[in-house]
Amino acid sequence: MKRAKYLLVLFVSTFVYVALSLTVGQNSMRCYRQMEEQKRIVSKQKSDIQNLNTELILELTALKNDRAVIAAYARKLDYVTEGEKLVKINGLKPANNTVYETGSVIRHVEPQYVSEKLCKIASACAGLILLVLMLLSDIKNGYITLGKKNYTTINGIPVYDVPQI
């Protein structure tokens, strides 16, 4: 039964590894949250671009089919129809062309995590430290003797100290 406590070393090593992997490892909740944030940003930008695309499709359809829209756009480009008079006013800024904001480039950012190798090394170190502490405790309590004899010798014959029943 005294040796069964050394199973605690395996348990603690495994627990440390699992705890590190779940909290700061490659597949941890922290990495999951970072990737969810990236997904939210990309989804928002995708939605904005889809809205802009819908507006541009409507504008293109209007420019192809609606004569009033075509005429308004032509006037914006300084074209006139027959019978219209053109009045030029100096000093005014020319009409600005509409610039559409399509968003900024989003680069994939690797989530920050502790490598699996480091998690394994940390768990092995924790297990070794616990093992050394248990061995030192057993040596101190006398369960393990290092280099000491459990017996005495009289004239070359070992004499064991065995309790009498």
CSV table of N, CA and C in Angstrom, one decimal:
chain,number,residue,atom,x,y,z
A,1,MET,N,0.8,-1.2,0.0
A,1,MET,CA,0.0,0.0,0.0
A,1,MET,C,0.9,1.3,0.0
A,2,LYS,N,2.1,1.1,0.6
A,2,LYS,CA,2.9,2.3,0.7
A,2,LYS,C,3.4,2.7,-0.7
A,3,ARG,N,3.5,1.7,-1.6
A,3,ARG,CA,4.0,2.0,-3.0
A,3,ARG,C,2.9,2.6,-3.8
A,4,ALA,N,1.7,2.3,-3.5
A,4,ALA,CA,0.5,2.8,-4.3
A,4,ALA,C,0.5,4.4,-4.3
A,5,LYS,N,1.1,5.0,-3.3
A,5,LYS,CA,1.0,6.5,-3.2
A,5,LYS,C,1.9,7.1,-4.4
A,6,TYR,N,2.8,6.3,-5.0
A,6,TYR,CA,3.5,6.8,-6.1
A,6,TYR,C,2.7,6.9,-7.3
A,7,LEU,N,1.5,6.3,-7.3
A,7,LEU,CA,0.6,6.6,-8.4
A,7,LEU,C,0.1,8.0,-8.4
A,8,LEU,N,0.2,8.6,-7.3
A,8,LEU,CA,-0.1,10.0,-7.2
A,8,LEU,C,0.8,10.9,-8.1
A,9,VAL,N,2.0,10.5,-8.3
A,9,VAL,CA,3.0,11.2,-9.2
A,9,VAL,C,2.4,11.2,-10.6
A,10,LEU,N,1.9,10.0,-11.1
A,10,LEU,CA,1.3,9.9,-12.4
A,10,LEU,C,0.1,10.8,-12.5
A,11,PHE,N,-0.7,10.7,-11.5
A,11,PHE,CA,-2.0,11.5,-11.5
A,11,PHE,C,-1.6,13.0,-11.5
A,12,VAL,N,-0.7,13.5,-10.7
A,12,VAL,CA,-0.4,14.9,-10.7
A,12,VAL,C,0.2,15.3,-12.0
A,13,SER,N,1.1,14.5,-12.6
A,13,SER,CA,1.7,14.8,-13.9
A,13,SER,C,0.6,15.0,-15.0
A,14,THR,N,-0.3,14.0,-15.0
A,14,THR,CA,-1.4,14.0,-16.0
A,14,THR,C,-2.3,15.2,-15.7
A,15,PHE,N,-2.6,15.5,-14.5
A,15,PHE,CA,-3.4,16.7,-14.2
A,15,PHE,C,-2.8,18.0,-14.6
A,16,VAL,N,-1.5,18.1,-14.3
A,16,VAL,CA,-0.8,19.4,-14.8
A,16,VAL,C,-0.9,19.5,-16.3
A,17,TYR,N,-0.6,18.4,-17.0
A,17,TYR,CA,-0.6,18.5,-18.4
A,17,TYR,C,-2.0,18.9,-19.0
A,18,VAL,N,-3.0,18.2,-18.5
A,18,VAL,CA,-4.4,18.5,-18.9
A,18,VAL,C,-4.8,20.0,-18.6
A,19,ALA,N,-4.4,20.4,-17.4
A,19,ALA,CA,-4.8,21.8,-16.9
A,19,ALA,C,-4.1,22.8,-17.8
A,20,LEU,N,-2.8,22.6,-18.1
A,20,LEU,CA,-2.1,23.5,-19.0
A,20,LEU,C,-2.7,23.5,-20.4
A,21,SER,N,-3.0,22.3,-20.9
A,21,SER,CA,-3.5,22.2,-22.3
A,21,SER,C,-4.9,22.9,-22.4
A,22,LEU,N,-5.7,22.7,-21.4
A,22,LEU,CA,-7.0,23.3,-21.5
A,22,LEU,C,-7.0,24.8,-21.2
A,23,THR,N,-6.0,25.4,-20.5
A,23,THR,CA,-6.0,26.8,-20.2
A,23,THR,C,-5.2,27.6,-21.2
A,24,VAL,N,-4.0,27.1,-21.5
A,24,VAL,CA,-3.1,28.0,-22.3
A,24,VAL,C,-2.5,27.2,-23.5
A,25,GLY,N,-2.9,26.0,-23.8
A,25,GLY,CA,-2.4,25.1,-24.8
A,25,GLY,C,-3.0,25.5,-26.2
A,26,GLN,N,-2.6,24.7,-27.2
A,26,GLN,CA,-3.0,25.0,-28.6
A,26,GLN,C,-4.5,24.9,-28.8
A,27,ASN,N,-5.1,24.0,-28.1
A,27,ASN,CA,-6.6,23.8,-28.3
A,27,ASN,C,-7.3,24.3,-27.0
A,28,SER,N,-6.8,25.3,-26.4
A,28,SER,CA,-7.4,25.8,-25.2
A,28,SER,C,-8.6,26.7,-25.4
A,29,MET,N,-9.3,27.0,-24.4
A,29,MET,CA,-10.4,28.0,-24.4
A,29,MET,C,-10.0,29.4,-24.8
A,30,ARG,N,-8.8,29.7,-24.4
A,30,ARG,CA,-8.2,31.0,-24.7
A,30,ARG,C,-8.1,31.2,-26.3
A,31,CYS,N,-7.5,30.2,-26.9
A,31,CYS,CA,-7.3,30.2,-28.3
A,31,CYS,C,-8.7,30.2,-29.0
A,32,TYR,N,-9.6,29.5,-28.5
A,32,TYR,CA,-11.0,29.4,-29.0
A,32,TYR,C,-11.6,30.8,-29.0
A,33,ARG,N,-11.4,31.5,-27.9
A,33,ARG,CA,-12.0,32.9,-27.8
A,33,ARG,C,-11.3,33.8,-28.8
A,34,GLN,N,-10.0,33.7,-29.0
A,34,GLN,CA,-9.3,34.6,-29.9
A,34,GLN,C,-9.8,34.3,-31.4
A,35,MET,N,-10.0,33.0,-31.7
A,35,MET,CA,-10.5,32.7,-33.1
A,35,MET,C,-11.9,33.2,-33.2
A,36,GLU,N,-12.7,33.1,-32.2
A,36,GLU,CA,-14.1,33.6,-32.3
A,36,GLU,C,-14.1,35.1,-32.5
A,37,GLU,N,-13.2,35.8,-31.9
A,37,GLU,CA,-13.1,37.3,-32.1
A,37,GLU,C,-12.7,37.6,-33.6
A,38,GLN,N,-11.8,36.8,-34.1
A,38,GLN,CA,-11.4,37.0,-35.5
A,38,GLN,C,-12.6,36.7,-36.4
A,39,LYS,N,-13.3,35.7,-36.1
A,39,LYS,CA,-14.5,35.3,-36.9
A,39,LYS,C,-15.5,36.4,-36.9
A,40,ARG,N,-15.7,37.0,-35.7
A,40,ARG,CA,-16.7,38.1,-35.6
A,40,ARG,C,-16.3,39.3,-36.4
A,41,ILE,N,-15.0,39.6,-36.4
A,41,ILE,CA,-14.6,40.8,-37.2
A,41,ILE,C,-14.7,40.5,-38.7
A,42,VAL,N,-14.3,39.3,-39.1
A,42,VAL,CA,-14.5,38.9,-40.6
A,42,VAL,C,-15.9,38.9,-41.0
A,43,SER,N,-16.8,38.4,-40.1
A,43,SER,CA,-18.2,38.3,-40.5
A,43,SER,C,-18.8,39.7,-40.6
A,44,LYS,N,-18.4,40.6,-39.7
A,44,LYS,CA,-18.9,42.0,-39.8
A,44,LYS,C,-18.4,42.7,-41.1
A,45,GLN,N,-17.2,42.5,-41.5
A,45,GLN,CA,-16.7,43.1,-42.7
A,45,GLN,C,-17.3,42.4,-43.9
A,46,LYS,N,-17.6,41.1,-43.9
A,46,LYS,CA,-18.3,40.5,-45.0
A,46,LYS,C,-19.7,41.0,-45.1
A,47,SER,N,-20.4,41.3,-44.0
A,47,SER,CA,-21.7,41.8,-44.1
A,47,SER,C,-21.7,43.2,-44.7
A,48,ASP,N,-20.7,44.1,-44.3
A,48,ASP,CA,-20.6,45.4,-44.8
A,48,ASP,C,-20.3,45.4,-46.3
A,49,ILE,N,-19.4,44.4,-46.8
A,49,ILE,CA,-19.1,44.3,-48.2
A,49,ILE,C,-20.4,43.8,-49.0
A,50,GLN,N,-21.1,42.9,-48.4
A,50,GLN,CA,-22.4,42.4,-49.1
A,50,GLN,C,-23.4,43.6,-49.2
A,51,ASN,N,-23.5,44.4,-48.2
A,51,ASN,CA,-24.4,45.5,-48.2
A,51,ASN,C,-24.0,46.5,-49.4
A,52,LEU,N,-22.7,46.8,-49.4
A,52,LEU,CA,-22.2,47.6,-50.5
A,52,LEU,C,-22.4,47.0,-51.9
A,53,ASN,N,-22.2,45.7,-52.0
A,53,ASN,CA,-22.5,45.0,-53.2
A,53,ASN,C,-23.9,45.2,-53.7
A,54,THR,N,-24.8,45.0,-52.7
A,54,THR,CA,-26.3,45.2,-53.0
A,54,THR,C,-26.6,46.6,-53.5
A,55,GLU,N,-26.0,47.6,-52.8
A,55,GLU,CA,-26.2,49.0,-53.3
A,55,GLU,C,-25.7,49.2,-54.7
A,56,LEU,N,-24.5,48.7,-55.0
A,56,LEU,CA,-23.9,48.8,-56.3
A,56,LEU,C,-24.7,48.1,-57.4
A,57,ILE,N,-25.3,47.0,-57.1
A,57,ILE,CA,-26.1,46.2,-58.0
A,57,ILE,C,-27.4,47.1,-58.3
A,58,LEU,N,-28.0,47.6,-57.3
A,58,LEU,CA,-29.1,48.5,-57.5
A,58,LEU,C,-28.8,49.7,-58.3
A,59,GLU,N,-27.6,50.3,-58.1
A,59,GLU,CA,-27.2,51.5,-58.8
A,59,GLU,C,-27.0,51.1,-60.3
A,60,LEU,N,-26.3,50.0,-60.5
A,60,LEU,CA,-26.1,49.5,-61.9
A,60,LEU,C,-27.4,49.2,-62.6
A,61,THR,N,-28.3,48.6,-62.0
A,61,THR,CA,-29.6,48.3,-62.6
A,61,THR,C,-30.3,49.6,-62.9
A,62,ALA,N,-30.3,50.6,-62.0
A,62,ALA,CA,-30.9,51.9,-62.3
A,62,ALA,C,-30.2,52.6,-63.5
A,63,LEU,N,-28.9,52.5,-63.5
A,63,LEU,CA,-28.1,53.2,-64.6
A,63,LEU,C,-28.4,52.5,-66.0
A,64,LYS,N,-28.7,51.2,-66.0
A,64,LYS,CA,-29.0,50.5,-67.2
A,64,LYS,C,-30.4,50.8,-67.7
A,65,ASN,N,-31.4,50.9,-66.8
A,65,ASN,CA,-32.8,50.9,-67.1
A,65,ASN,C,-33.5,52.3,-66.9
A,66,ASP,N,-33.2,53.0,-66.0
A,66,ASP,CA,-34.0,54.2,-65.6
A,66,ASP,C,-33.4,55.5,-66.3
A,67,ARG,N,-34.2,56.1,-67.2
A,67,ARG,CA,-33.7,57.2,-68.0
A,67,ARG,C,-33.4,58.4,-67.1
A,68,ALA,N,-34.2,58.6,-66.1
A,68,ALA,CA,-34.0,59.8,-65.2
A,68,ALA,C,-32.7,59.6,-64.5
A,69,VAL,N,-32.3,58.4,-64.0
A,69,VAL,CA,-31.1,58.2,-63.3
A,69,VAL,C,-29.9,58.4,-64.3
A,70,ILE,N,-30.1,57.9,-65.5
A,70,ILE,CA,-29.0,58.1,-66.5
A,70,ILE,C,-28.8,59.6,-66.8
A,71,ALA,N,-29.9,60.3,-66.9
A,71,ALA,CA,-29.8,61.8,-67.2
A,71,ALA,C,-29.1,62.5,-66.0
A,72,ALA,N,-29.5,62.1,-64.8
A,72,ALA,CA,-28.9,62.7,-63.6
A,72,ALA,C,-27.4,62.4,-63.5
A,73,TYR,N,-27.0,61.2,-63.9
A,73,TYR,CA,-25.6,60.8,-63.8
A,73,TYR,C,-24.8,61.5,-64.9
A,74,ALA,N,-25.5,61.7,-66.1
A,74,ALA,CA,-24.8,62.4,-67.2
A,74,ALA,C,-24.6,63.9,-66.8
A,75,ARG,N,-25.6,64.5,-66.2
A,75,ARG,CA,-25.4,65.9,-65.7
A,75,ARG,C,-24.3,66.0,-64.7
A,76,LYS,N,-24.1,65.0,-63.9
A,76,LYS,CA,-23.1,65.0,-62.9
A,76,LYS,C,-21.7,65.0,-63.6
A,77,LEU,N,-21.7,64.4,-64.8
A,77,LEU,CA,-20.4,64.3,-65.6
A,77,LEU,C,-20.4,65.5,-66.6
A,78,ASP,N,-21.2,66.5,-66.4
A,78,ASP,CA,-21.2,67.8,-67.2
A,78,ASP,C,-21.7,67.5,-68.7
A,79,TYR,N,-22.6,66.6,-68.9
A,79,TYR,CA,-23.3,66.5,-70.2
A,79,TYR,C,-24.6,67.2,-70.1
A,80,VAL,N,-25.1,67.7,-71.2
A,80,VAL,CA,-26.4,68.3,-71.3
A,80,VAL,C,-27.2,67.7,-72.5
A,81,THR,N,-28.5,67.9,-72.4
A,81,THR,CA,-29.4,67.4,-73.5
A,81,THR,C,-29.7,68.6,-74.4
A,82,GLU,N,-30.4,68.3,-75.4
A,82,GLU,CA,-30.7,69.3,-76.4
A,82,GLU,C,-31.7,70.3,-75.7
A,83,GLY,N,-31.5,71.5,-75.9
A,83,GLY,CA,-32.4,72.5,-75.3
A,83,GLY,C,-31.9,73.0,-73.9
A,84,GLU,N,-31.0,72.3,-73.3
A,84,GLU,CA,-30.5,72.8,-72.0
A,84,GLU,C,-29.4,73.8,-72.2
A,85,LYS,N,-29.3,74.8,-71.3
A,85,LYS,CA,-28.2,75.7,-71.4
A,85,LYS,C,-27.3,75.4,-70.3
A,86,LEU,N,-26.0,75.6,-70.6
A,86,LEU,CA,-25.0,75.3,-69.7
A,86,LEU,C,-24.4,76.6,-69.1
A,87,VAL,N,-24.4,76.6,-67.8
A,87,VAL,CA,-23.8,77.8,-67.1
A,87,VAL,C,-22.6,77.3,-66.3
A,88,LYS,N,-21.5,77.9,-66.6
A,88,LYS,CA,-20.3,77.5,-65.8
A,88,LYS,C,-20.0,78.6,-64.8
A,89,ILE,N,-19.7,78.1,-63.6
A,89,ILE,CA,-19.4,79.0,-62.5
A,89,ILE,C,-18.0,78.7,-62.1
A,90,ASN,N,-17.1,79.7,-62.1
A,90,ASN,CA,-15.7,79.5,-61.8
A,90,ASN,C,-15.6,79.6,-60.2
A,91,GLY,N,-14.6,78.9,-59.7
A,91,GLY,CA,-14.3,78.9,-58.3
A,91,GLY,C,-14.9,77.8,-57.5
A,92,LEU,N,-15.9,77.1,-58.1
A,92,LEU,CA,-16.5,76.0,-57.4
A,92,LEU,C,-15.7,74.7,-57.6
A,93,LYS,N,-15.7,73.9,-56.5
A,93,LYS,CA,-15.0,72.6,-56.7
A,93,LYS,C,-15.7,71.7,-57.6
A,94,PRO,N,-15.0,70.9,-58.4
A,94,PRO,CA,-15.7,70.0,-59.3
A,94,PRO,C,-16.4,68.9,-58.4
A,95,ALA,N,-17.4,68.3,-59.0
A,95,ALA,CA,-18.1,67.3,-58.3
A,95,ALA,C,-17.2,66.1,-58.0
A,96,ASN,N,-17.3,65.6,-56.8
A,96,ASN,CA,-16.5,64.5,-56.4
A,96,ASN,C,-17.1,63.2,-56.8
A,97,ASN,N,-16.2,62.3,-57.3
A,97,ASN,CA,-16.7,61.0,-57.6
A,97,ASN,C,-16.9,60.2,-56.3
A,98,THR,N,-17.9,59.4,-56.3
A,98,THR,CA,-18.2,58.6,-55.1
A,98,THR,C,-17.1,57.6,-54.9
A,99,VAL,N,-16.5,57.6,-53.7
A,99,VAL,CA,-15.5,56.5,-53.4
A,99,VAL,C,-16.2,55.6,-52.4
A,100,TYR,N,-16.2,54.3,-52.8
A,100,TYR,CA,-16.8,53.3,-51.9
A,100,TYR,C,-15.8,52.7,-51.0
A,101,GLU,N,-16.2,52.7,-49.7
A,101,GLU,CA,-15.3,52.1,-48.7
A,101,GLU,C,-15.6,50.6,-48.6
A,102,THR,N,-14.6,49.8,-49.1
A,102,THR,CA,-14.8,48.4,-49.1
A,102,THR,C,-14.2,47.7,-48.0
A,103,GLY,N,-13.7,48.4,-47.0
A,103,GLY,CA,-13.1,47.8,-45.8
A,103,GLY,C,-11.6,47.7,-45.9
A,104,SER,N,-11.0,47.2,-44.9
A,104,SER,CA,-9.6,47.1,-44.9
A,104,SER,C,-9.2,45.6,-44.9
A,105,VAL,N,-8.0,45.4,-45.3
A,105,VAL,CA,-7.5,44.0,-45.4
A,105,VAL,C,-7.3,43.5,-44.0
A,106,ILE,N,-7.9,42.3,-43.8
A,106,ILE,CA,-7.8,41.6,-42.5
A,106,ILE,C,-6.9,40.4,-42.7
A,107,ARG,N,-5.8,40.4,-42.0
A,107,ARG,CA,-4.9,39.3,-42.0
A,107,ARG,C,-5.2,38.3,-40.9
A,108,HIS,N,-4.9,37.0,-41.2
A,108,HIS,CA,-5.1,36.0,-40.1
A,108,HIS,C,-4.1,36.2,-39.1
A,109,VAL,N,-4.5,36.2,-37.8
A,109,VAL,CA,-3.5,36.3,-36.7
A,109,VAL,C,-3.5,35.0,-36.0
A,110,GLU,N,-2.4,34.4,-35.9
A,110,GLU,CA,-2.3,33.1,-35.1
A,110,GLU,C,-2.6,33.4,-33.7
A,111,PRO,N,-3.4,32.6,-33.0
A,111,PRO,CA,-3.7,32.8,-31.6
A,111,PRO,C,-2.4,32.5,-30.8
A,112,GLN,N,-2.3,33.1,-29.7
A,112,GLN,CA,-1.1,32.9,-28.8
A,112,GLN,C,-1.4,31.8,-27.9
A,113,TYR,N,-0.5,30.8,-27.8
A,113,TYR,CA,-0.6,29.7,-27.0
A,113,TYR,C,0.7,29.1,-26.6
A,114,VAL,N,0.7,28.3,-25.6
A,114,VAL,CA,1.9,27.6,-25.1
A,114,VAL,C,2.0,26.3,-25.8
A,115,SER,N,3.2,26.0,-26.3
A,115,SER,CA,3.3,24.7,-27.2
A,115,SER,C,3.0,23.5,-26.3
A,116,GLU,N,2.6,22.4,-27.0
A,116,GLU,CA,2.4,21.1,-26.4
A,116,GLU,C,3.7,20.6,-25.7
A,117,LYS,N,4.8,20.9,-26.4
A,117,LYS,CA,6.1,20.4,-25.8
A,117,LYS,C,6.3,21.0,-24.4
A,118,LEU,N,6.0,22.3,-24.3
A,118,LEU,CA,6.2,23.0,-23.0
A,118,LEU,C,5.3,22.5,-22.0
A,119,CYS,N,4.0,22.2,-22.4
A,119,CYS,CA,3.0,21.6,-21.5
A,119,CYS,C,3.5,20.3,-20.9
A,120,LYS,N,4.1,19.5,-21.8
A,120,LYS,CA,4.6,18.1,-21.4
A,120,LYS,C,5.8,18.3,-20.5
A,121,ILE,N,6.7,19.2,-20.8
A,121,ILE,CA,7.8,19.4,-20.0
A,121,ILE,C,7.4,19.9,-18.6
A,122,ALA,N,6.5,20.8,-18.5
A,122,ALA,CA,6.0,21.3,-17.2
A,122,ALA,C,5.4,20.2,-16.4
A,123,SER,N,4.6,19.3,-17.1
A,123,SER,CA,4.0,18.2,-16.3
A,123,SER,C,5.0,17.2,-15.9
A,124,ALA,N,6.0,16.9,-16.7
A,124,ALA,CA,7.1,16.0,-16.3
A,124,ALA,C,7.9,16.6,-15.1
A,125,CYS,N,8.1,17.9,-15.1
A,125,CYS,CA,8.9,18.5,-14.0
A,125,CYS,C,8.0,18.4,-12.7
A,126,ALA,N,6.7,18.7,-12.8
A,126,ALA,CA,5.9,18.6,-11.7
A,126,ALA,C,5.9,17.2,-11.1
A,127,GLY,N,5.8,16.2,-12.0
A,127,GLY,CA,5.8,14.8,-11.5
A,127,GLY,C,7.2,14.5,-10.9
A,128,LEU,N,8.3,14.9,-11.5
A,128,LEU,CA,9.6,14.6,-10.9
A,128,LEU,C,9.8,15.3,-9.5
A,129,ILE,N,9.3,16.5,-9.4
A,129,ILE,CA,9.4,17.2,-8.1
A,129,ILE,C,8.6,16.5,-7.1
A,130,LEU,N,7.4,16.1,-7.4
A,130,LEU,CA,6.6,15.3,-6.4
A,130,LEU,C,7.3,14.0,-6.1
A,131,LEU,N,7.8,13.3,-7.1
A,131,LEU,CA,8.5,12.0,-6.8
A,131,LEU,C,9.7,12.2,-5.9
A,132,VAL,N,10.5,13.2,-6.1
A,132,VAL,CA,11.7,13.5,-5.3
A,132,VAL,C,11.2,13.8,-3.8
A,133,LEU,N,10.1,14.6,-3.7
A,133,LEU,CA,9.6,14.9,-2.4
A,133,LEU,C,9.1,13.7,-1.7
A,134,MET,N,8.4,12.8,-2.4
A,134,MET,CA,8.0,11.6,-1.7
A,134,MET,C,9.1,10.6,-1.4
A,135,LEU,N,10.1,10.5,-2.2
A,135,LEU,CA,11.3,9.7,-1.9
A,135,LEU,C,12.0,10.3,-0.7
A,136,LEU,N,12.2,11.6,-0.6
A,136,LEU,CA,12.9,12.2,0.5
A,136,LEU,C,12.1,12.0,1.8
A,137,SER,N,10.7,12.0,1.7
A,137,SER,CA,9.9,11.8,2.8
A,137,SER,C,10.0,10.3,3.3
A,138,ASP,N,10.0,9.4,2.4
A,138,ASP,CA,10.2,8.0,2.7
A,138,ASP,C,11.6,7.7,3.3
A,139,ILE,N,12.6,8.4,2.8
A,139,ILE,CA,13.9,8.2,3.4
A,139,ILE,C,14.0,8.7,4.8
A,140,LYS,N,13.4,9.9,5.0
A,140,LYS,CA,13.3,10.5,6.3
A,140,LYS,C,12.6,9.6,7.3
A,141,ASN,N,11.5,9.0,6.9
A,141,ASN,CA,10.7,8.2,7.8
A,141,ASN,C,11.2,6.8,8.0
A,142,GLY,N,12.3,6.5,7.2
A,142,GLY,CA,12.9,5.2,7.4
A,142,GLY,C,12.3,4.1,6.5
A,143,TYR,N,11.4,4.4,5.6
A,143,TYR,CA,10.8,3.3,4.8
A,143,TYR,C,11.9,2.9,3.7
A,144,ILE,N,12.7,3.8,3.3
A,144,ILE,CA,13.8,3.5,2.4
A,144,ILE,C,15.1,3.8,3.0
A,145,THR,N,16.0,2.8,2.9
A,145,THR,CA,17.4,3.0,3.4
A,145,THR,C,18.4,3.0,2.3
A,146,LEU,N,19.3,3.9,2.3
A,146,LEU,CA,20.3,4.0,1.2
A,146,LEU,C,21.6,3.6,1.8
A,147,GLY,N,22.2,2.5,1.4
A,147,GLY,CA,23.5,2.1,1.8
A,147,GLY,C,23.6,1.6,3.2
A,148,LYS,N,22.5,1.6,4.0
A,148,LYS,CA,22.6,1.1,5.4
A,148,LYS,C,22.2,-0.3,5.4
A,149,LYS,N,22.8,-1.0,6.3
A,149,LYS,CA,22.5,-2.5,6.5
A,149,LYS,C,21.3,-2.6,7.5
A,150,ASN,N,20.5,-3.5,7.2
A,150,ASN,CA,19.4,-3.8,8.2
A,150,ASN,C,19.8,-4.8,9.2
A,151,TYR,N,21.0,-5.2,9.1
A,151,TYR,CA,21.5,-6.3,10.0
A,151,TYR,C,22.9,-6.0,10.5
A,152,THR,N,23.2,-6.7,11.5
A,152,THR,CA,24.6,-6.6,12.0
A,152,THR,C,25.3,-7.9,11.8
A,153,THR,N,26.6,-7.9,11.8
A,153,THR,CA,27.3,-9.1,11.7
A,153,THR,C,28.1,-9.4,12.9
A,154,ILE,N,28.1,-10.7,13.3
A,154,ILE,CA,29.0,-11.2,14.4
A,154,ILE,C,29.8,-12.3,13.9
A,155,ASN,N,31.1,-12.0,13.9
A,155,ASN,CA,32.1,-13.0,13.4
A,155,ASN,C,31.8,-13.4,11.9
A,156,GLY,N,31.3,-12.4,11.1
A,156,GLY,CA,31.0,-12.6,9.7
A,156,GLY,C,29.7,-13.3,9.4
A,157,ILE,N,28.9,-13.5,10.4
A,157,ILE,CA,27.6,-14.1,10.2
A,157,ILE,C,26.5,-13.0,10.4
A,158,PRO,N,25.7,-12.7,9.4
A,158,PRO,CA,24.7,-11.7,9.5
A,158,PRO,C,23.6,-12.1,10.6
A,159,VAL,N,23.3,-11.1,11.4
A,159,VAL,CA,22.3,-11.3,12.4
A,159,VAL,C,21.2,-10.3,12.1
A,160,TYR,N,20.0,-10.8,11.8
A,160,TYR,CA,18.9,-9.9,11.5
A,160,TYR,C,18.0,-9.7,12.7
A,161,ASP,N,17.5,-8.5,12.8
A,161,ASP,CA,16.7,-8.1,14.0
A,161,ASP,C,15.3,-8.3,13.5
A,162,VAL,N,14.8,-9.5,13.9
A,162,VAL,CA,13.4,-9.9,13.5
A,162,VAL,C,12.6,-9.9,14.8
A,163,PRO,N,11.5,-9.2,14.8
A,163,PRO,CA,10.6,-9.2,16.0
A,163,PRO,C,10.1,-10.6,16.2
A,164,GLN,N,10.0,-10.9,17.5
A,164,GLN,CA,9.5,-12.2,17.9
A,164,GLN,C,8.0,-12.1,18.0
A,165,ILE,N,7.4,-13.2,17.7
A,165,ILE,CA,5.9,-13.3,17.7
A,165,ILE,C,5.5,-14.0,19.0
